[in-house]
XYZ file of C-alpha atoms in Angstrom:
550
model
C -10.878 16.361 16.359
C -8.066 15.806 18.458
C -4.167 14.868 17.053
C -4.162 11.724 15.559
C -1.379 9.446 18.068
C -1.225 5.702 18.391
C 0.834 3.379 21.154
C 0.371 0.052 20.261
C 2.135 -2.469 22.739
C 2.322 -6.210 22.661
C 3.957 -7.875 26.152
C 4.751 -11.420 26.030
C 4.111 -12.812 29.739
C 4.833 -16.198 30.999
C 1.687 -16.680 32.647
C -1.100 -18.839 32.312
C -3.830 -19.067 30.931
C -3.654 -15.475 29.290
C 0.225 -15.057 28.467
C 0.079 -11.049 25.905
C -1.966 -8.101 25.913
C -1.727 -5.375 23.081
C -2.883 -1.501 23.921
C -3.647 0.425 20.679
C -4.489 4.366 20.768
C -6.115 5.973 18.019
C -8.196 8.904 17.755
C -9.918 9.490 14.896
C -13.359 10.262 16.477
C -11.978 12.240 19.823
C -13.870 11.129 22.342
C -13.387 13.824 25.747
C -13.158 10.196 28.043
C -10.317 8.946 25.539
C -9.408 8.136 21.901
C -12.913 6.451 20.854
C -10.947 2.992 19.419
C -8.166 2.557 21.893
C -8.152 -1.010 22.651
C -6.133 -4.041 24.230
C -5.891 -7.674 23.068
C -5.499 -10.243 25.968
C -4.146 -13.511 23.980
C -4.114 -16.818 25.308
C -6.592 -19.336 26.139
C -8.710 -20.046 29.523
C -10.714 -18.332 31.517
C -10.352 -14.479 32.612
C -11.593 -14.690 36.062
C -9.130 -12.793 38.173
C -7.245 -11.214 35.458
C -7.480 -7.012 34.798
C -5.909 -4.367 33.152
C -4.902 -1.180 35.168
C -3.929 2.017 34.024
C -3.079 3.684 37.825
C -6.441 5.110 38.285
C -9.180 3.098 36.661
C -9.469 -0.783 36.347
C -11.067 -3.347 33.937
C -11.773 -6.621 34.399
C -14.493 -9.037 32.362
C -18.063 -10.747 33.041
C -18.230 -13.690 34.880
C -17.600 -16.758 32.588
C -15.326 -14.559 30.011
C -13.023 -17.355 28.604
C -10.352 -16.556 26.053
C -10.180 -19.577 23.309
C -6.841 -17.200 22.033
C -7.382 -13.572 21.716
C -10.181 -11.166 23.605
C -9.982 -7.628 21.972
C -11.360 -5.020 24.466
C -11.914 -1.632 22.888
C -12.983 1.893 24.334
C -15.416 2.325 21.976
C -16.827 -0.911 19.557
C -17.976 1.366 16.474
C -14.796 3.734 16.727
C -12.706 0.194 16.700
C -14.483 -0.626 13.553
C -14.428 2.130 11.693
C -10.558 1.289 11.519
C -10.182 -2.346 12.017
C -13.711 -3.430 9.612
C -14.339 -5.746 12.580
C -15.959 -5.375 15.968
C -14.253 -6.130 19.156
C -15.273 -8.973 21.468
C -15.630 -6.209 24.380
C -15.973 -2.742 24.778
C -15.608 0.019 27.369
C -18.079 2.407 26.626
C -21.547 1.541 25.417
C -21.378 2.683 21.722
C -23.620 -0.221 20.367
C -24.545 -3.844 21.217
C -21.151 -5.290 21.836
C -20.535 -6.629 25.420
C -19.410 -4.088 28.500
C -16.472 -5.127 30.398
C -16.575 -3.771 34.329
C -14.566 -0.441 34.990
C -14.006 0.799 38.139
C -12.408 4.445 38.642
C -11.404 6.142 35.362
C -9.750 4.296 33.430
C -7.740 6.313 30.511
C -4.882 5.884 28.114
C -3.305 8.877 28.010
C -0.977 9.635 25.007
C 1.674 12.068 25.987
C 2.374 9.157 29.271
C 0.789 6.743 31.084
C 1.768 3.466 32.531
C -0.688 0.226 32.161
C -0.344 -3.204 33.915
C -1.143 -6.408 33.639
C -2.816 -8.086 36.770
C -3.870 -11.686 38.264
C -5.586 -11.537 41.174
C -4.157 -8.242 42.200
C -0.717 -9.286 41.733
C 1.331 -7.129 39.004
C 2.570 -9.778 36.162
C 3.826 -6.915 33.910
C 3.813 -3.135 33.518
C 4.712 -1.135 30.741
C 5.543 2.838 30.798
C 5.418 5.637 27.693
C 7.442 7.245 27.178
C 9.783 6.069 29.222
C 9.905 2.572 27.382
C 8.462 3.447 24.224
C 8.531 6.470 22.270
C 4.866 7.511 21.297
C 3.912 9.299 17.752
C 1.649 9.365 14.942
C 0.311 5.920 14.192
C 3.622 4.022 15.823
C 3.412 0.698 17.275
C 5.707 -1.207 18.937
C 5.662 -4.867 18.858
C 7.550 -7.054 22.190
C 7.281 -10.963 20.867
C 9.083 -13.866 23.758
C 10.374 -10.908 25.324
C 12.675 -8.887 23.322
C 11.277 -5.952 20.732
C 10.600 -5.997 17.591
C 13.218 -3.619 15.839
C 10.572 -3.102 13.216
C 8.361 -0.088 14.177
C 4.692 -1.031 13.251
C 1.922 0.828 12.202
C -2.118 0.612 13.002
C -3.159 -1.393 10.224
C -0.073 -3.034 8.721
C 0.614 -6.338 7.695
C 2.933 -9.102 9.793
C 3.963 -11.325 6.764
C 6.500 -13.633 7.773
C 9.826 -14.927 5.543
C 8.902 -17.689 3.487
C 11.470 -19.673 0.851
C 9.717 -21.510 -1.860
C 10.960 -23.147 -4.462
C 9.602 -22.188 -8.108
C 8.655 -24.236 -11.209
C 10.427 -21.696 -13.317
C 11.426 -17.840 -13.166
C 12.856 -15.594 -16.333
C 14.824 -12.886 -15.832
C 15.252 -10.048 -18.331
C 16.488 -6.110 -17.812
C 15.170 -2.953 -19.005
C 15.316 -1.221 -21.837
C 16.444 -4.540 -23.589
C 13.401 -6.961 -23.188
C 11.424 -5.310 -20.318
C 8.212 -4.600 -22.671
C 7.762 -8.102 -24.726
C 7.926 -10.038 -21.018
C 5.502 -7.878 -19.296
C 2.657 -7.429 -22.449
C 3.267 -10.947 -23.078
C 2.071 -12.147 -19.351
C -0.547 -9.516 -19.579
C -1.420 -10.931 -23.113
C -1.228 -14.836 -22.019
C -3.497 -13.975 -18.937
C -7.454 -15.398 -19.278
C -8.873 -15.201 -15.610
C -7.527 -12.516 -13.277
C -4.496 -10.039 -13.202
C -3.997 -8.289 -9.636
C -1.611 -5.279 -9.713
C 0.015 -2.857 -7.564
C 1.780 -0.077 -8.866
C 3.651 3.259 -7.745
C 3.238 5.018 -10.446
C 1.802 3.866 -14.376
C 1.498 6.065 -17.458
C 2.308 3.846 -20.035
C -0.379 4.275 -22.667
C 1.106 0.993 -24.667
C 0.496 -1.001 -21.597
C -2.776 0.663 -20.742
C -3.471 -0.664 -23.622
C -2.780 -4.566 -23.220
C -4.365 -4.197 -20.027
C -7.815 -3.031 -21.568
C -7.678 -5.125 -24.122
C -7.132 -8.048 -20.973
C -10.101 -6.694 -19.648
C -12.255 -6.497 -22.363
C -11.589 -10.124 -23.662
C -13.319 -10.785 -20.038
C -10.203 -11.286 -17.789
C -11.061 -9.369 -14.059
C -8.251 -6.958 -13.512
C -7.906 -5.207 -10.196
C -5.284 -2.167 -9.955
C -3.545 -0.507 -6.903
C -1.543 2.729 -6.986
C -0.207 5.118 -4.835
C -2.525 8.134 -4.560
C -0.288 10.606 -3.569
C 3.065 10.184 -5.178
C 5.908 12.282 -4.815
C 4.788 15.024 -6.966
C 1.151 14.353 -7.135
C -0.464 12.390 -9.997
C 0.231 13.321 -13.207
C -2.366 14.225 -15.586
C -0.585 10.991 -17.887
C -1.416 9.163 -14.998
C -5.352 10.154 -14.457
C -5.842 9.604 -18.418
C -4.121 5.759 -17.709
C -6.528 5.708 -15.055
C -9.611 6.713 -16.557
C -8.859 4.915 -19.801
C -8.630 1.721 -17.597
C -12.033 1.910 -15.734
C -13.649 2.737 -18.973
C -12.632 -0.825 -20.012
C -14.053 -2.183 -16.600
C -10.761 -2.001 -14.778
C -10.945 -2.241 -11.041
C -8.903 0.997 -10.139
C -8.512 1.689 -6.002
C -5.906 4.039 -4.620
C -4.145 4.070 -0.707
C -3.997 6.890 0.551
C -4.033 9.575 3.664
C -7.652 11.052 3.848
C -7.873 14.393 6.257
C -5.882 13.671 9.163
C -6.171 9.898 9.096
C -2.631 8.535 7.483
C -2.304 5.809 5.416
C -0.727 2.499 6.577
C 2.370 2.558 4.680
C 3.911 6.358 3.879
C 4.106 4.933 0.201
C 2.538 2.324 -1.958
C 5.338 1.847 -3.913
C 5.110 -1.547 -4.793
C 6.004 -2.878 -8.768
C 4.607 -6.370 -9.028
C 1.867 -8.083 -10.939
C 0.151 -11.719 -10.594
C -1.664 -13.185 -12.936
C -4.455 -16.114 -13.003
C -2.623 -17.517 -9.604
C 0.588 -18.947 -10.595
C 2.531 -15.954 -12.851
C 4.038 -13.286 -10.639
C 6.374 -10.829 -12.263
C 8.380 -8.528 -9.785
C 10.113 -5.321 -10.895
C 12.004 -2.450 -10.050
C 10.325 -0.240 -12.756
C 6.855 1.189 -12.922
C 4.996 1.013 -15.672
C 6.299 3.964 -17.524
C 7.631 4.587 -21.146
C 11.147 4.942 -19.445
C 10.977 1.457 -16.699
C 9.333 -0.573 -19.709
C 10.784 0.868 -22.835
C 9.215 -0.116 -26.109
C 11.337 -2.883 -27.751
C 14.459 -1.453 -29.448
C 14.208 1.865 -27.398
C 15.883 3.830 -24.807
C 15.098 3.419 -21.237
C 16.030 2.727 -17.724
C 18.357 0.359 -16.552
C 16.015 -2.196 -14.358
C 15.733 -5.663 -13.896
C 13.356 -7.686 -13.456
C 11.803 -11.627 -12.771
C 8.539 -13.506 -14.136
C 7.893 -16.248 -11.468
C 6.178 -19.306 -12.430
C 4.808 -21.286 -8.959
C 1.115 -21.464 -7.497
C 2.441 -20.920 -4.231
C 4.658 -17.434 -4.814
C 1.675 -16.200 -6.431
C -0.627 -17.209 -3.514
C 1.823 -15.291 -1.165
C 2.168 -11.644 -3.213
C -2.186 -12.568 -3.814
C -2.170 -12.641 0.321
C 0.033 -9.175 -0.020
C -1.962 -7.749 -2.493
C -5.542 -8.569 -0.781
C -4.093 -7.252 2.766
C -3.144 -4.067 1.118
C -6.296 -3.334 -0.801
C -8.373 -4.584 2.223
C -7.329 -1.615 4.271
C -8.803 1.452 5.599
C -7.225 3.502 3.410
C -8.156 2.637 0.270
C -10.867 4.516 -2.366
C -11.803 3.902 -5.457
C -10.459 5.836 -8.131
C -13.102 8.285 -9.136
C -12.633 9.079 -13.131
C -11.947 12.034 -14.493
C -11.822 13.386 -17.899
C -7.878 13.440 -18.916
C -7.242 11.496 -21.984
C -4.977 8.661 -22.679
C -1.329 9.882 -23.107
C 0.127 9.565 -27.131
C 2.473 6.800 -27.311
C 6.373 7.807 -26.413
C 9.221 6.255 -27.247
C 13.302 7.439 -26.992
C 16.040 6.967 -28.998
C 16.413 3.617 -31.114
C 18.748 1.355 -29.502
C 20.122 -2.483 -30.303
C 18.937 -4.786 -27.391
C 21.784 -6.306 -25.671
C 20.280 -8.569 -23.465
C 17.852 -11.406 -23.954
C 15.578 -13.103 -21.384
C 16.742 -16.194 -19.266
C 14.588 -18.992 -18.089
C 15.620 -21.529 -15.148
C 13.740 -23.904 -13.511
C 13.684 -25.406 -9.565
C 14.723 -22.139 -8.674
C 14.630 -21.191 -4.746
C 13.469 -17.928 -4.243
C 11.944 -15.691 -0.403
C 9.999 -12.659 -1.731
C 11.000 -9.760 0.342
C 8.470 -7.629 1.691
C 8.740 -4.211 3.423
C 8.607 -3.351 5.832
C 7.417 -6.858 7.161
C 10.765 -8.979 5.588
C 12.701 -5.987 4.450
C 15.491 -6.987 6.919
C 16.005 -10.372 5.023
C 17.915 -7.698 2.626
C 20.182 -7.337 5.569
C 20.590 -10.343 6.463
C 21.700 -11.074 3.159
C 24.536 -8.804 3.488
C 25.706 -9.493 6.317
C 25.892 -13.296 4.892
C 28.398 -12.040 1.864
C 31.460 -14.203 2.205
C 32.991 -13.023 -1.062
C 31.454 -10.693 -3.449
C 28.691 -7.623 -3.426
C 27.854 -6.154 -6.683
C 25.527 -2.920 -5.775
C 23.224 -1.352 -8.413
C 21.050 1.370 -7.003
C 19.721 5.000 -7.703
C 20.393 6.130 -4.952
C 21.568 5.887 -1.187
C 20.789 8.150 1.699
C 21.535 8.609 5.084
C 18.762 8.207 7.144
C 17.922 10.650 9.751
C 20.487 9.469 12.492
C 22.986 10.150 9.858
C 23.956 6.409 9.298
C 22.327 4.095 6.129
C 22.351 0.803 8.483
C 22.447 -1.151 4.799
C 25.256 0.286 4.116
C 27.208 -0.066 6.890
C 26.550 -3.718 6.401
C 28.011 -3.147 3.096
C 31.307 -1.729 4.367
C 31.440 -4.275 7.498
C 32.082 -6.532 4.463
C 34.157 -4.861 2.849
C 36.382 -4.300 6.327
C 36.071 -8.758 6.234
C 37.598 -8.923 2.882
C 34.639 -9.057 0.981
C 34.885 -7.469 -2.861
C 32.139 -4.718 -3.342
C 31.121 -2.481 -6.255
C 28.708 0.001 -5.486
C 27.499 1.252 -8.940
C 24.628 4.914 -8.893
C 22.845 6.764 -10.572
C 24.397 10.309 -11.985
C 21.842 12.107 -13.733
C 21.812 15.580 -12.320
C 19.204 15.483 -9.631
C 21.337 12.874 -8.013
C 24.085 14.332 -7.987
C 23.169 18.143 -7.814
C 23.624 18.751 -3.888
C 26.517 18.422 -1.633
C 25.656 14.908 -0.725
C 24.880 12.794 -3.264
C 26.130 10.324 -5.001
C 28.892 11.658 -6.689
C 29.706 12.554 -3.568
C 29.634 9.234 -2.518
C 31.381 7.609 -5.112
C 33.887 9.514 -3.822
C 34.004 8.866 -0.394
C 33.677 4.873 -0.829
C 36.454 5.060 -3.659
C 38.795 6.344 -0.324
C 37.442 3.647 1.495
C 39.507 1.047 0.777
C 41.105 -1.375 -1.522
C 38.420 -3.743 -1.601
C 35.979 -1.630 -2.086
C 34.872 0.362 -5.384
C 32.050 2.587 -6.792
C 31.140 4.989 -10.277
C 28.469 6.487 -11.318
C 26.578 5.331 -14.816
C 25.525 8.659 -16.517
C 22.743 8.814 -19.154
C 23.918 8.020 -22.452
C 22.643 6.645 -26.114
C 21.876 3.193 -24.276
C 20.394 4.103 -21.175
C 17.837 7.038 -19.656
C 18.984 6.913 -15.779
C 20.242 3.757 -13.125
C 16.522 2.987 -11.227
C 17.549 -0.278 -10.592
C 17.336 -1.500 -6.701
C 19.496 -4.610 -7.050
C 22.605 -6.539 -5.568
C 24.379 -10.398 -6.203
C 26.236 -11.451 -3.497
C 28.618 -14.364 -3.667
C 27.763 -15.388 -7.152
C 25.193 -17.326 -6.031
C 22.024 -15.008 -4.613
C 20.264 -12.204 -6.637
C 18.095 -9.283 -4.925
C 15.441 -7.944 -7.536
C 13.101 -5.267 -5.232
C 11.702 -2.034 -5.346
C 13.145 -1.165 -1.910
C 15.624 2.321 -2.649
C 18.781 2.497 -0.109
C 16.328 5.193 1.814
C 15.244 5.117 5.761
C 11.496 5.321 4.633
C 11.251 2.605 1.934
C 12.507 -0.367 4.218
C 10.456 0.497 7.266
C 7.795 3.140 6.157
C 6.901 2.251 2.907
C 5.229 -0.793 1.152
C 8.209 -2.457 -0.996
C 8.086 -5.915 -2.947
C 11.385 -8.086 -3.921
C 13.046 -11.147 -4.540
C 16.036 -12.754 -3.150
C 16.570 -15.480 -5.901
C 19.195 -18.304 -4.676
C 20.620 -19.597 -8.182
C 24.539 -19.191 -9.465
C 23.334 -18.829 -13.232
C 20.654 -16.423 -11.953
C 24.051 -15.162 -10.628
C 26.000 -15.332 -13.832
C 23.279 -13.692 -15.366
C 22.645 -10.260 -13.590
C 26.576 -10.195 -13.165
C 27.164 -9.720 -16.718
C 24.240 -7.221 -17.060
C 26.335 -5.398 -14.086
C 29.860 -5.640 -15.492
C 28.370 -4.360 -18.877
C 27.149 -1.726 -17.228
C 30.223 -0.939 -14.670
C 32.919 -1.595 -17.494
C 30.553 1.390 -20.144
C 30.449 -1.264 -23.139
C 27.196 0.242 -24.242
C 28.732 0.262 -27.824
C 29.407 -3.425 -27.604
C 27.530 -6.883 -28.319
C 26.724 -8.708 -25.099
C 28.961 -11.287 -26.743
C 31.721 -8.988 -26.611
C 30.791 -7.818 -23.155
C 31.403 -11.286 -21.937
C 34.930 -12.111 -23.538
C 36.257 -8.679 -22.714
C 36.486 -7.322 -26.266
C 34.292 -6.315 -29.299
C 33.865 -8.720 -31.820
C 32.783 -6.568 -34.702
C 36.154 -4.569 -34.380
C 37.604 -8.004 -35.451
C 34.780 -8.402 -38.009
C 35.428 -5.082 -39.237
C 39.284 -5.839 -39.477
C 38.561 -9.123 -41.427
C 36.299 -7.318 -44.254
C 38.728 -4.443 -44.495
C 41.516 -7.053 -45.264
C 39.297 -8.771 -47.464
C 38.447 -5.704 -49.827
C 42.227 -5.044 -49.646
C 42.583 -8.617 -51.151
C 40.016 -7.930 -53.270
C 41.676 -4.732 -54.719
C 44.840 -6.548 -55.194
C 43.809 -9.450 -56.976
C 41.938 -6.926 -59.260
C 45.169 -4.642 -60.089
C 46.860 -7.784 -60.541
């Protein structure tokens, strides 16, 4: 079996009728001629007479009467093609099964390490592309040319091409971990009587386990996607969640690489849930004891939005049925590790409640397919950036391009607080984000950062969230990392809404100011109320006591 390399190339020609080709390489199957499902798409409508594809030393062209009605897939080998794609092209090059020949003439071959392949019409050249000269060539990259500029986004075999979409919702409630976290997810998982789709990084939460059976067993169909090969590996808690689950008839697949075939997305590490087609909840916890605390306990600081509109939950339903549709997914195969005991930390008094608004406008953010509308939105910040995050790398050309947006704004006058996580693996080597905190506290005056260290209140910062300009709010999954905007598959929200705003703002400066020993009443006025209450019943037992010696 040869090295696993895919090119995948989409030119956008002027020409009629047949205006883009795409070249794919992959070699699973390692044909000696070429990589068995290597293909081209010619898109555009009319008929192919006259047109071929060249690669320098062998030429294709199609059967008399070929006519493209707006794509013609051509593949080296049909059954290779399928083995990846689940379809069958409309042409092939070698003769692997009953799909249609096109005519070759010399030897034509897509090489991997280089190769140039052109475009032709009547023998004239209408466009020719070069590797790696134009395009830089590795395992499972595509590159993507649309009206004639590229695609910054670097594609993969297999991946989705969502597209940004603002809708706006009937209602959405917004709550935070550890304060209400638990009663809003059970309760959507409890309220659900037809179907519940979920994808999930990472779940060992017995207590939700639990709802979800019980979901299942009351006869609503419950399908489940995780990650199956987590940073880590998957915990044994996890495989007794899992196996618990399909014993209740839980649908339970996994994506994952298999042998020397990768995966679509380098993680699955998605945190959203739709139920019966219009309730979508989006997250930046998994469903663990510390992202979804029980009520009244410790946990992580997270937040978190339950979306109520048919047509958000259509789109994440479109997400989620791409993602489980691909050709790296297998069914979980049970085991015999039991369900995990119930956990729970330290007691703690909720300080936030849930919020509901209605007519809400709200883009879900997708990565890597819309994970750039997260730039965009910083690079729109006029007055204000409020950063929670765990962390923030550098990615491997030393520069975090999200967070050079953040300090262009802050260079334009715009106010930013960058608030991280410090527990000690953050924080342990020479360039984290203490470290950081550091640096961006140098920056300048209008920009500031701290670290939130665990405490009685919370476990760790895991929250992935930003407000800019008091009026947009960014709930995701997406960490300030290279791979999780472009490798990885992410879900978000960008929710457009000033009280939506007003809301995660005061969750923020609770958190940036270290109130955890005050109300969120007090929190919002700037000072604790029950010091006054105290004051007022000590003065009142002094009363007391002086009336009585009276």
């Amino acid at each position: 079996m040869k090295r696993l390399l895919v090119t995948f190339l989409l030119l956008s020609l002027c020409v009629s009728p047949v205006s883009a080709f795409v070249l794919a390489e992959f070699c699973p199957d390692g044909y000696a001629s070429g990589d068995g499902d290597e293909y081209f798409i010619l898109e555009g409508t009319g008929n192919l007479a006259g047109w071929t594809v060249s690669d320098g030393e062998g030429t294709l062209s199609f059967p008399a009467g070929s006519f493209s009605s707006g794509e013609i897939i051509v593949a080296r080998s049909a059954e290779a093609y399928n083995s990846i794609h689940g379809t069958f092209p409309d042409y092939e090059i070698l003769e692997s099964g009953t799909t249609p020949n096109v005519l070759q003439s010399g030897r034509f071959q897509m090489a991997n390490t280089g190769d140039d392949l052109s475009l032709l019409y009547n023998g004239k050249i209408v466009s020719t592309v070069s590797w790696p000269d134009e395009l830089a060539a590795s395992n499972g990259r595509v590159h993507v040319c649309l009206d004639g500029v590229w695609d910054e986004r670097i594609y993969k075999i297999g991946q989705s091409r969502f597209s940004p979409e603002t809708f706006t919702a009937d209602s959405v409630t917004l709550f935070v971990s550890p304060d209400a976290s638990y009663d809003i997810v059970t309760n959507v998982i409890r309220e659900s009587t037809d179907t519940l789709l979920i994808s999930m990084y990472e779940f060992t939460h017995p207590e939700i386990a639990r709802e979800i059976a019980a979901a299942a067993d009351r006869g609503v169909s419950v399908t489940l996607l995780l990650e199956g090969g987590p940073v880590g590996g998957m915990s044994d808690e996890q495989k007794g969640v899992m196996n618990y689950l399909t014993e209740h008839g839980v649908s339970v697949s996994m994506i994952e690489s298999e042998g020397n075939l990768p995966a679509r997305y380098r993680y699955l590490h998605t945190k959203y849930m739709v139920a019966d087609t219009y309730v979508t909840v989006v997250l930046s916890e998994n469903f663990k004891p510390s992202g979804i605390p029980l009520t009244g306990t410790k946990g992580n600081r997270g937040w978190g939005a339950v979306v109520y509109d048919t047509e958000i939950a259509d789109y994440f339903t479109d997400v989620f049925t791409a993602d489980i549709s691909g050709y790296d997914i297998y069914p979980y195969v049970p085991g015999t590790e039991p369900l995990p005991d119930s956990w729970s930390d330290e007691k703690i008094s909720p300080y936030f409640s849930s919020l509901t608004l209605y007519n809400v406008n709200i883009t879900p953010v997708i990565s890597p397919d819309t994970s750039s509308l997260v730039l965009d939105l910083i690079r729109s910040a006029e007055t204000s950036i409020d950063l929670q995050q765990a962390y923030i790398s550098p990615y491997p050309d030393g520069e975090n391009t999200w967070l050079a947006a953040v300090l262009d704004a802050a260079d334009r006058g715009v106010d930013v607080r960058v608030m991280l996580d410090g527990m000690y693996y953050n924080t342990e080597d020479e360039a984290d984000n203490n470290e950081l905190v550091a640096t961006l506290n140098r920056y300048g005056s209008t920009i500031s950062a701290k670290l939130i260290l665990p405490g009685d209140y919370l476990t760790k910062l895991h929250n992935k969230g930003m407000i800019v300009d008091g009026e947009y709010v960014l709930i995701s999954s997406i960490n300030w990392n290279y791979n999780s905007p472009n490798n990885n598959r992410e879900a978000g929200l960008i929710i457009q809404n000033p009280e939506a705003a007003e809301y995660y703002t005061a969750v923020f400066a609770y958190d940036w100011n270290g109130d955890f020993d005050k109300d969120p009443v007090s929190a919002g006025i700037g000072f604790d109320v029950r010091f006054i209450l105290a004051g007022g019943i000590v003065i009142l037992l002094a009363g007391i006591l002086i009336y009585r010696r009276r």
